């Protein structure tokens, strides 16, 4: 997958992709990340990227021309036409695991990061094909959001993680949180690992993990249960135990 990022502070995007899993994916040639400075696509002496809002109001607004020209230049250079162009904005659809999976299916993505108070509406209307927010809070700019989105998407691309198995048990994959995990020592400060995990009974262990994932979700994030992938038996189990699960 190739990812082009258009932003005002490309240096913010260097270090996160030079470590750990994403760095290895880049080294293997599975992921390619390229950051472009919107300011390089201005034509005036002062390299102006923003201006006062029409109609008045607080703060500055990013001008449309450098953003359109940056995206168009890179599209032309790469000779591509139908790349998703995602605007990172607190007004976008709320990012989640399902959206990450959807984005991971593409071979090329373009991300536009806003900054300051806002972006000229014509970028929303006539350039972006999608708008994503990473949560209901306001960041100073979209660069951090881009890092979050790229990290969540890249780890889903085949070959990026060592074992694809670990993806199937991730939190949020079937709408549930992950079950509790343990490693050595078997007893730590008197706290023992659940004995079922040492039993060697794979079927019983799988059932325990599933029940624990449901239990954890009911206790911590009841809001997720509605949309989770549960069978009738599991729904009945939650209903029957709902008083004990609080
Ligand atoms: Cl994508 N950008 C900004 N500036 N703030 C945000 C956001 C994005 N998502 C949540 N807050």
PDB file of C-alpha atoms and ligand atoms in Angstrom:
ATOM      1  CA  UNK A   1       0.000   0.000   0.000  1.00  0.00           C
ATOM      2  CA  UNK A   2       1.148   3.499  -0.803  1.00  0.00           C
ATOM      3  CA  UNK A   3       0.026   6.370   1.433  1.00  0.00           C
ATOM      4  CA  UNK A   4       0.502  10.026   0.493  1.00  0.00           C
ATOM      5  CA  UNK A   5      -0.040  12.568   3.246  1.00  0.00           C
ATOM      6  CA  UNK A   6      -0.608  16.260   2.551  1.00  0.00           C
ATOM      7  CA  UNK A   7       0.072  18.459   5.550  1.00  0.00           C
ATOM      8  CA  UNK A   8       1.808  21.549   6.912  1.00  0.00           C
ATOM      9  CA  UNK A   9       4.161  19.740   9.301  1.00  0.00           C
ATOM     10  CA  UNK A  10       5.547  16.659   7.519  1.00  0.00           C
ATOM     11  CA  UNK A  11       8.297  16.316  10.146  1.00  0.00           C
ATOM     12  CA  UNK A  12       5.627  15.240  12.633  1.00  0.00           C
ATOM     13  CA  UNK A  13       5.163  12.137  10.494  1.00  0.00           C
ATOM     14  CA  UNK A  14       8.771  10.953  10.423  1.00  0.00           C
ATOM     15  CA  UNK A  15       9.528   9.218  13.717  1.00  0.00           C
ATOM     16  CA  UNK A  16       6.275   7.204  14.130  1.00  0.00           C
ATOM     17  CA  UNK A  17       6.956   5.373  10.864  1.00  0.00           C
ATOM     18  CA  UNK A  18      10.651   4.828  11.598  1.00  0.00           C
ATOM     19  CA  UNK A  19      10.013   2.382  14.455  1.00  0.00           C
ATOM     20  CA  UNK A  20       8.759  -1.094  15.136  1.00  0.00           C
ATOM     21  CA  UNK A  21       6.075  -2.714  13.014  1.00  0.00           C
ATOM     22  CA  UNK A  22       5.522   0.052  10.463  1.00  0.00           C
ATOM     23  CA  UNK A  23       9.246   0.498   9.880  1.00  0.00           C
ATOM     24  CA  UNK A  24       9.570  -3.225   9.190  1.00  0.00           C
ATOM     25  CA  UNK A  25       6.618  -3.066   6.797  1.00  0.00           C
ATOM     26  CA  UNK A  26       8.318  -0.188   4.965  1.00  0.00           C
ATOM     27  CA  UNK A  27      11.624  -2.071   4.833  1.00  0.00           C
ATOM     28  CA  UNK A  28       9.823  -5.110   3.397  1.00  0.00           C
ATOM     29  CA  UNK A  29       8.214  -2.870   0.763  1.00  0.00           C
ATOM     30  CA  UNK A  30       4.668  -3.658   1.913  1.00  0.00           C
ATOM     31  CA  UNK A  31       3.923  -0.077   2.972  1.00  0.00           C
ATOM     32  CA  UNK A  32       5.245   3.151   1.488  1.00  0.00           C
ATOM     33  CA  UNK A  33       4.527   6.440   3.262  1.00  0.00           C
ATOM     34  CA  UNK A  34       5.231   9.785   1.625  1.00  0.00           C
ATOM     35  CA  UNK A  35       4.544  13.146   3.279  1.00  0.00           C
ATOM     36  CA  UNK A  36       4.099  16.293   1.183  1.00  0.00           C
ATOM     37  CA  UNK A  37       4.238  19.847   2.480  1.00  0.00           C
ATOM     38  CA  UNK A  38       1.220  21.832   1.298  1.00  0.00           C
ATOM     39  CA  UNK A  39       3.335  24.973   1.650  1.00  0.00           C
ATOM     40  CA  UNK A  40       5.543  23.786  -1.247  1.00  0.00           C
ATOM     41  CA  UNK A  41       2.556  24.274  -3.556  1.00  0.00           C
ATOM     42  CA  UNK A  42       2.058  28.000  -2.890  1.00  0.00           C
ATOM     43  CA  UNK A  43       3.163  30.583  -5.439  1.00  0.00           C
ATOM     44  CA  UNK A  44       3.482  33.811  -3.456  1.00  0.00           C
ATOM     45  CA  UNK A  45       6.626  35.187  -1.846  1.00  0.00           C
ATOM     46  CA  UNK A  46       5.418  34.442   1.699  1.00  0.00           C
ATOM     47  CA  UNK A  47       4.185  30.897   0.915  1.00  0.00           C
ATOM     48  CA  UNK A  48       0.755  31.716   2.313  1.00  0.00           C
ATOM     49  CA  UNK A  49      -1.354  28.684   3.206  1.00  0.00           C
ATOM     50  CA  UNK A  50      -4.137  30.352   5.206  1.00  0.00           C
ATOM     51  CA  UNK A  51      -6.211  33.517   5.283  1.00  0.00           C
ATOM     52  CA  UNK A  52      -8.999  35.254   7.208  1.00  0.00           C
ATOM     53  CA  UNK A  53     -12.454  33.685   7.002  1.00  0.00           C
ATOM     54  CA  UNK A  54     -15.050  35.393   4.800  1.00  0.00           C
ATOM     55  CA  UNK A  55     -17.870  36.678   6.973  1.00  0.00           C
ATOM     56  CA  UNK A  56     -15.542  37.088   9.930  1.00  0.00           C
ATOM     57  CA  UNK A  57     -14.945  34.780  12.847  1.00  0.00           C
ATOM     58  CA  UNK A  58     -12.069  33.469  14.923  1.00  0.00           C
ATOM     59  CA  UNK A  59      -8.837  32.082  13.513  1.00  0.00           C
ATOM     60  CA  UNK A  60      -7.547  31.396  10.056  1.00  0.00           C
ATOM     61  CA  UNK A  61      -8.765  29.089   7.314  1.00  0.00           C
ATOM     62  CA  UNK A  62      -6.558  26.976   5.029  1.00  0.00           C
ATOM     63  CA  UNK A  63      -6.738  28.225   1.453  1.00  0.00           C
ATOM     64  CA  UNK A  64      -7.959  25.762  -1.164  1.00  0.00           C
ATOM     65  CA  UNK A  65      -5.403  26.358  -3.966  1.00  0.00           C
ATOM     66  CA  UNK A  66      -2.237  24.850  -2.402  1.00  0.00           C
ATOM     67  CA  UNK A  67      -4.185  21.783  -1.214  1.00  0.00           C
ATOM     68  CA  UNK A  68      -5.839  21.123  -4.595  1.00  0.00           C
ATOM     69  CA  UNK A  69      -2.543  21.723  -6.409  1.00  0.00           C
ATOM     70  CA  UNK A  70      -0.550  19.456  -4.076  1.00  0.00           C
ATOM     71  CA  UNK A  71      -2.975  16.557  -4.478  1.00  0.00           C
ATOM     72  CA  UNK A  72      -3.282  17.061  -8.240  1.00  0.00           C
ATOM     73  CA  UNK A  73       0.493  17.266  -8.700  1.00  0.00           C
ATOM     74  CA  UNK A  74       1.093  13.981  -6.867  1.00  0.00           C
ATOM     75  CA  UNK A  75      -1.801  12.253  -8.668  1.00  0.00           C
ATOM     76  CA  UNK A  76      -0.351  13.328 -11.987  1.00  0.00           C
ATOM     77  CA  UNK A  77       3.180  12.368 -11.018  1.00  0.00           C
ATOM     78  CA  UNK A  78       2.035   8.872 -10.023  1.00  0.00           C
ATOM     79  CA  UNK A  79      -0.387   8.662 -12.918  1.00  0.00           C
ATOM     80  CA  UNK A  80      -3.324   7.644 -10.705  1.00  0.00           C
ATOM     81  CA  UNK A  81      -6.941   8.670 -10.818  1.00  0.00           C
ATOM     82  CA  UNK A  82      -9.233   6.830  -8.437  1.00  0.00           C
ATOM     83  CA  UNK A  83      -7.378   7.065  -5.132  1.00  0.00           C
ATOM     84  CA  UNK A  84      -9.485   7.638  -2.008  1.00  0.00           C
ATOM     85  CA  UNK A  85      -8.729  11.168  -0.747  1.00  0.00           C
ATOM     86  CA  UNK A  86      -9.417  11.258   2.964  1.00  0.00           C
ATOM     87  CA  UNK A  87      -9.723  14.548   4.785  1.00  0.00           C
ATOM     88  CA  UNK A  88      -8.846  14.255   8.468  1.00  0.00           C
ATOM     89  CA  UNK A  89     -11.234  16.509  10.351  1.00  0.00           C
ATOM     90  CA  UNK A  90     -13.102  16.458  13.671  1.00  0.00           C
ATOM     91  CA  UNK A  91     -16.263  16.687  11.534  1.00  0.00           C
ATOM     92  CA  UNK A  92     -15.561  13.381   9.761  1.00  0.00           C
ATOM     93  CA  UNK A  93     -17.079   9.952  10.370  1.00  0.00           C
ATOM     94  CA  UNK A  94     -15.786   8.443  13.584  1.00  0.00           C
ATOM     95  CA  UNK A  95     -12.822   6.125  12.899  1.00  0.00           C
ATOM     96  CA  UNK A  96     -13.150   2.546  14.126  1.00  0.00           C
ATOM     97  CA  UNK A  97     -11.858  -0.976  13.393  1.00  0.00           C
ATOM     98  CA  UNK A  98     -14.423  -1.504  10.639  1.00  0.00           C
ATOM     99  CA  UNK A  99     -13.268   1.643   8.802  1.00  0.00           C
ATOM    100  CA  UNK A 100      -9.633   0.534   9.276  1.00  0.00           C
ATOM    101  CA  UNK A 101     -10.488  -2.807   7.613  1.00  0.00           C
ATOM    102  CA  UNK A 102     -12.278  -1.019   4.793  1.00  0.00           C
ATOM    103  CA  UNK A 103      -9.258   1.245   4.139  1.00  0.00           C
ATOM    104  CA  UNK A 104      -6.785  -1.669   4.355  1.00  0.00           C
ATOM    105  CA  UNK A 105      -8.315  -3.137   1.176  1.00  0.00           C
ATOM    106  CA  UNK A 106      -7.027  -0.244  -0.960  1.00  0.00           C
ATOM    107  CA  UNK A 107      -3.582  -0.261  -2.577  1.00  0.00           C
ATOM    108  CA  UNK A 108      -3.249   3.535  -2.370  1.00  0.00           C
ATOM    109  CA  UNK A 109      -4.617   6.206  -0.008  1.00  0.00           C
ATOM    110  CA  UNK A 110      -4.219   9.961   0.163  1.00  0.00           C
ATOM    111  CA  UNK A 111      -4.705  11.781   3.476  1.00  0.00           C
ATOM    112  CA  UNK A 112      -5.153  15.523   3.865  1.00  0.00           C
ATOM    113  CA  UNK A 113      -4.406  17.008   7.272  1.00  0.00           C
ATOM    114  CA  UNK A 114      -6.044  20.266   8.250  1.00  0.00           C
ATOM    115  CA  UNK A 115      -4.557  22.687  10.730  1.00  0.00           C
ATOM    116  CA  UNK A 116      -5.586  25.859  12.546  1.00  0.00           C
ATOM    117  CA  UNK A 117      -9.294  26.653  12.685  1.00  0.00           C
ATOM    118  CA  UNK A 118     -10.442  25.018   9.513  1.00  0.00           C
ATOM    119  CA  UNK A 119     -10.169  24.276   5.826  1.00  0.00           C
ATOM    120  CA  UNK A 120     -11.955  26.026   2.975  1.00  0.00           C
ATOM    121  CA  UNK A 121     -15.229  24.175   2.416  1.00  0.00           C
ATOM    122  CA  UNK A 122     -14.400  23.578  -1.265  1.00  0.00           C
ATOM    123  CA  UNK A 123     -11.747  21.048  -0.186  1.00  0.00           C
ATOM    124  CA  UNK A 124     -14.484  19.114   1.642  1.00  0.00           C
ATOM    125  CA  UNK A 125     -16.909  19.370  -1.253  1.00  0.00           C
ATOM    126  CA  UNK A 126     -14.785  18.987  -4.353  1.00  0.00           C
ATOM    127  CA  UNK A 127     -11.516  17.261  -3.415  1.00  0.00           C
ATOM    128  CA  UNK A 128     -12.039  14.873  -0.498  1.00  0.00           C
ATOM    129  CA  UNK A 129     -13.835  11.596  -1.169  1.00  0.00           C
ATOM    130  CA  UNK A 130     -14.115  10.736   2.538  1.00  0.00           C
ATOM    131  CA  UNK A 131     -13.779  12.517   5.880  1.00  0.00           C
ATOM    132  CA  UNK A 132     -12.522  10.865   9.048  1.00  0.00           C
ATOM    133  CA  UNK A 133     -12.279  11.961  12.690  1.00  0.00           C
ATOM    134  CA  UNK A 134     -10.367   9.929  15.279  1.00  0.00           C
ATOM    135  CA  UNK A 135     -12.566  10.937  18.218  1.00  0.00           C
ATOM    136  CA  UNK A 136     -14.793  13.556  19.761  1.00  0.00           C
ATOM    137  CA  UNK A 137     -12.107  16.015  20.814  1.00  0.00           C
ATOM    138  CA  UNK A 138     -10.108  18.642  18.946  1.00  0.00           C
ATOM    139  CA  UNK A 139      -6.434  18.288  17.988  1.00  0.00           C
ATOM    140  CA  UNK A 140      -4.240  21.146  16.779  1.00  0.00           C
ATOM    141  CA  UNK A 141      -3.924  19.428  13.423  1.00  0.00           C
ATOM    142  CA  UNK A 142      -4.640  16.326  11.414  1.00  0.00           C
ATOM    143  CA  UNK A 143      -1.057  14.979  11.495  1.00  0.00           C
ATOM    144  CA  UNK A 144      -1.580  13.043  14.726  1.00  0.00           C
ATOM    145  CA  UNK A 145      -4.852  11.701  13.370  1.00  0.00           C
ATOM    146  CA  UNK A 146      -3.064  10.583  10.189  1.00  0.00           C
ATOM    147  CA  UNK A 147      -0.540   8.669  12.287  1.00  0.00           C
ATOM    148  CA  UNK A 148      -3.352   6.920  14.160  1.00  0.00           C
ATOM    149  CA  UNK A 149      -5.234   5.992  10.979  1.00  0.00           C
ATOM    150  CA  UNK A 150      -2.117   4.773   9.150  1.00  0.00           C
ATOM    151  CA  UNK A 151      -0.993   2.658  12.107  1.00  0.00           C
ATOM    152  CA  UNK A 152      -4.398   1.008  12.504  1.00  0.00           C
ATOM    153  CA  UNK A 153      -4.704   0.365   8.747  1.00  0.00           C
ATOM    154  CA  UNK A 154      -1.131  -0.791   8.080  1.00  0.00           C
ATOM    155  CA  UNK A 155      -1.157  -3.550  10.697  1.00  0.00           C
ATOM    156  CA  UNK A 156      -4.109  -5.135   8.858  1.00  0.00           C
ATOM    157  CA  UNK A 157      -2.219  -5.493   5.571  1.00  0.00           C
ATOM    158  CA  UNK A 158      -1.100  -9.105   5.019  1.00  0.00           C
ATOM    159  CA  UNK A 159       2.581  -9.538   5.882  1.00  0.00           C
ATOM    160  CA  UNK A 160       2.835  -6.515   8.172  1.00  0.00           C
ATOM    161  CA  UNK A 161       2.342  -8.359  11.454  1.00  0.00           C
ATOM    162  CA  UNK A 162       4.320 -11.528  12.037  1.00  0.00           C
ATOM    163  CA  UNK A 163       1.229 -13.640  12.549  1.00  0.00           C
ATOM    164  CA  UNK A 164      -2.121 -12.880  10.961  1.00  0.00           C
ATOM    165  CA  UNK A 165      -3.666 -15.110  13.650  1.00  0.00           C
ATOM    166  CA  UNK A 166      -3.269 -12.351  16.203  1.00  0.00           C
ATOM    167  CA  UNK A 167      -5.593 -10.150  14.133  1.00  0.00           C
ATOM    168  CA  UNK A 168      -8.566 -12.431  14.641  1.00  0.00           C
ATOM    169  CA  UNK A 169      -8.437 -12.119  18.437  1.00  0.00           C
ATOM    170  CA  UNK A 170      -7.850  -8.352  18.538  1.00  0.00           C
ATOM    171  CA  UNK A 171     -10.170  -6.149  20.529  1.00  0.00           C
ATOM    172  CA  UNK A 172     -12.970  -4.753  18.324  1.00  0.00           C
ATOM    173  CA  UNK A 173     -12.574  -7.349  15.575  1.00  0.00           C
ATOM    174  CA  UNK A 174     -15.950  -8.986  16.152  1.00  0.00           C
ATOM    175  CA  UNK A 175     -17.207  -5.975  18.058  1.00  0.00           C
ATOM    176  CA  UNK A 176     -15.927  -7.292  21.402  1.00  0.00           C
ATOM    177  CA  UNK A 177     -12.996  -6.369  23.613  1.00  0.00           C
ATOM    178  CA  UNK A 178     -10.185  -8.883  23.921  1.00  0.00           C
ATOM    179  CA  UNK A 179     -10.180 -11.606  26.600  1.00  0.00           C
ATOM    180  CA  UNK A 180      -7.614 -11.300  29.438  1.00  0.00           C
ATOM    181  CA  UNK A 181      -4.144 -12.636  28.635  1.00  0.00           C
ATOM    182  CA  UNK A 182      -1.469 -14.129  30.878  1.00  0.00           C
ATOM    183  CA  UNK A 183       2.138 -15.206  30.553  1.00  0.00           C
ATOM    184  CA  UNK A 184       4.769 -16.549  32.979  1.00  0.00           C
ATOM    185  CA  UNK A 185       5.046 -16.688  35.952  1.00  0.00           C
ATOM    186  CA  UNK A 186       2.116 -18.981  36.674  1.00  0.00           C
ATOM    187  CA  UNK A 187       1.705 -17.321  40.082  1.00  0.00           C
ATOM    188  CA  UNK A 188       2.820 -13.752  40.664  1.00  0.00           C
ATOM    189  CA  UNK A 189       2.609 -12.253  44.165  1.00  0.00           C
ATOM    190  CA  UNK A 190       0.021 -14.897  44.916  1.00  0.00           C
ATOM    191  CA  UNK A 191      -2.141 -14.039  41.868  1.00  0.00           C
ATOM    192  CA  UNK A 192      -2.618 -17.216  39.887  1.00  0.00           C
ATOM    193  CA  UNK A 193      -3.282 -17.610  36.173  1.00  0.00           C
ATOM    194  CA  UNK A 194      -6.811 -19.065  35.612  1.00  0.00           C
ATOM    195  CA  UNK A 195      -6.364 -22.840  35.777  1.00  0.00           C
ATOM    196  CA  UNK A 196      -8.409 -23.456  32.619  1.00  0.00           C
ATOM    197  CA  UNK A 197      -5.574 -21.883  30.581  1.00  0.00           C
ATOM    198  CA  UNK A 198      -3.178 -24.539  31.884  1.00  0.00           C
ATOM    199  CA  UNK A 199      -5.578 -27.426  31.261  1.00  0.00           C
ATOM    200  CA  UNK A 200      -4.506 -28.146  27.673  1.00  0.00           C
ATOM    201  CA  UNK A 201      -8.197 -28.563  26.734  1.00  0.00           C
ATOM    202  CA  UNK A 202      -8.355 -26.451  23.578  1.00  0.00           C
ATOM    203  CA  UNK A 203     -12.129 -26.502  23.263  1.00  0.00           C
ATOM    204  CA  UNK A 204     -12.673 -25.460  26.885  1.00  0.00           C
ATOM    205  CA  UNK A 205     -10.023 -22.752  26.527  1.00  0.00           C
ATOM    206  CA  UNK A 206     -11.668 -21.351  23.377  1.00  0.00           C
ATOM    207  CA  UNK A 207     -15.056 -21.254  25.193  1.00  0.00           C
ATOM    208  CA  UNK A 208     -13.475 -19.504  28.185  1.00  0.00           C
ATOM    209  CA  UNK A 209     -11.822 -16.887  25.966  1.00  0.00           C
ATOM    210  CA  UNK A 210     -15.097 -16.155  24.200  1.00  0.00           C
ATOM    211  CA  UNK A 211     -17.033 -15.843  27.490  1.00  0.00           C
ATOM    212  CA  UNK A 212     -14.314 -13.605  28.944  1.00  0.00           C
ATOM    213  CA  UNK A 213     -14.374 -11.336  25.872  1.00  0.00           C
ATOM    214  CA  UNK A 214     -18.147 -10.960  26.216  1.00  0.00           C
ATOM    215  CA  UNK A 215     -17.874 -10.418  29.973  1.00  0.00           C
ATOM    216  CA  UNK A 216     -15.193  -7.762  29.589  1.00  0.00           C
ATOM    217  CA  UNK A 217     -17.250  -5.938  26.951  1.00  0.00           C
ATOM    218  CA  UNK A 218     -20.434  -6.010  29.026  1.00  0.00           C
ATOM    219  CA  UNK A 219     -18.559  -4.682  32.057  1.00  0.00           C
ATOM    220  CA  UNK A 220     -16.458  -1.990  30.364  1.00  0.00           C
ATOM    221  CA  UNK A 221     -18.227  -1.041  27.126  1.00  0.00           C
ATOM    222  CA  UNK A 222     -21.884  -2.070  27.271  1.00  0.00           C
ATOM    223  CA  UNK A 223     -22.454   0.290  24.323  1.00  0.00           C
ATOM    224  CA  UNK A 224     -20.505  -2.106  22.069  1.00  0.00           C
ATOM    225  CA  UNK A 225     -22.658  -5.145  22.858  1.00  0.00           C
ATOM    226  CA  UNK A 226     -25.602  -4.014  20.703  1.00  0.00           C
ATOM    227  CA  UNK A 227     -23.515  -4.194  17.524  1.00  0.00           C
ATOM    228  CA  UNK A 228     -21.272  -7.134  18.473  1.00  0.00           C
ATOM    229  CA  UNK A 229     -21.257 -10.392  16.527  1.00  0.00           C
ATOM    230  CA  UNK A 230     -23.056 -12.653  19.032  1.00  0.00           C
ATOM    231  CA  UNK A 231     -25.053 -15.835  18.502  1.00  0.00           C
ATOM    232  CA  UNK A 232     -28.492 -16.434  20.066  1.00  0.00           C
ATOM    233  CA  UNK A 233     -27.042 -18.527  22.879  1.00  0.00           C
ATOM    234  CA  UNK A 234     -24.581 -15.769  23.799  1.00  0.00           C
ATOM    235  CA  UNK A 235     -27.294 -13.101  23.746  1.00  0.00           C
ATOM    236  CA  UNK A 236     -29.421 -15.304  26.014  1.00  0.00           C
ATOM    237  CA  UNK A 237     -26.466 -15.825  28.349  1.00  0.00           C
ATOM    238  CA  UNK A 238     -25.940 -12.066  28.700  1.00  0.00           C
ATOM    239  CA  UNK A 239     -29.660 -11.492  29.262  1.00  0.00           C
ATOM    240  CA  UNK A 240     -29.868 -14.207  31.933  1.00  0.00           C
ATOM    241  CA  UNK A 241     -26.739 -12.982  33.671  1.00  0.00           C
ATOM    242  CA  UNK A 242     -27.271  -9.270  33.170  1.00  0.00           C
ATOM    243  CA  UNK A 243     -27.767  -8.640  36.880  1.00  0.00           C
ATOM    244  CA  UNK A 244     -24.556 -10.484  37.808  1.00  0.00           C
ATOM    245  CA  UNK A 245     -22.589  -8.797  35.024  1.00  0.00           C
ATOM    246  CA  UNK A 246     -22.928  -5.256  36.423  1.00  0.00           C
TER     247      UNK A 246
HETATM  248 CL1  LIG B   1      -8.893  14.173  12.146  1.00  0.00          CL
HETATM  249  N1  LIG B   1      -8.307  16.500  13.233  1.00  0.00           N
HETATM  250  C1  LIG B   1      -8.323  17.372  14.238  1.00  0.00           C
HETATM  251  N2  LIG B   1      -7.755  18.569  14.075  1.00  0.00           N
HETATM  252  N3  LIG B   1      -8.874  17.122  15.409  1.00  0.00           N
HETATM  253  C2  LIG B   1      -9.438  15.917  15.553  1.00  0.00           C
HETATM  254  C3  LIG B   1      -9.463  14.952  14.544  1.00  0.00           C
HETATM  255  C4  LIG B   1      -8.873  15.287  13.375  1.00  0.00           C
HETATM  256  N4  LIG B   1     -10.106  13.871  14.991  1.00  0.00           N
HETATM  257  C5  LIG B   1     -10.454  14.159  16.241  1.00  0.00           C
HETATM  258  N5  LIG B   1     -10.060  15.383  16.589  1.00  0.00           N
END
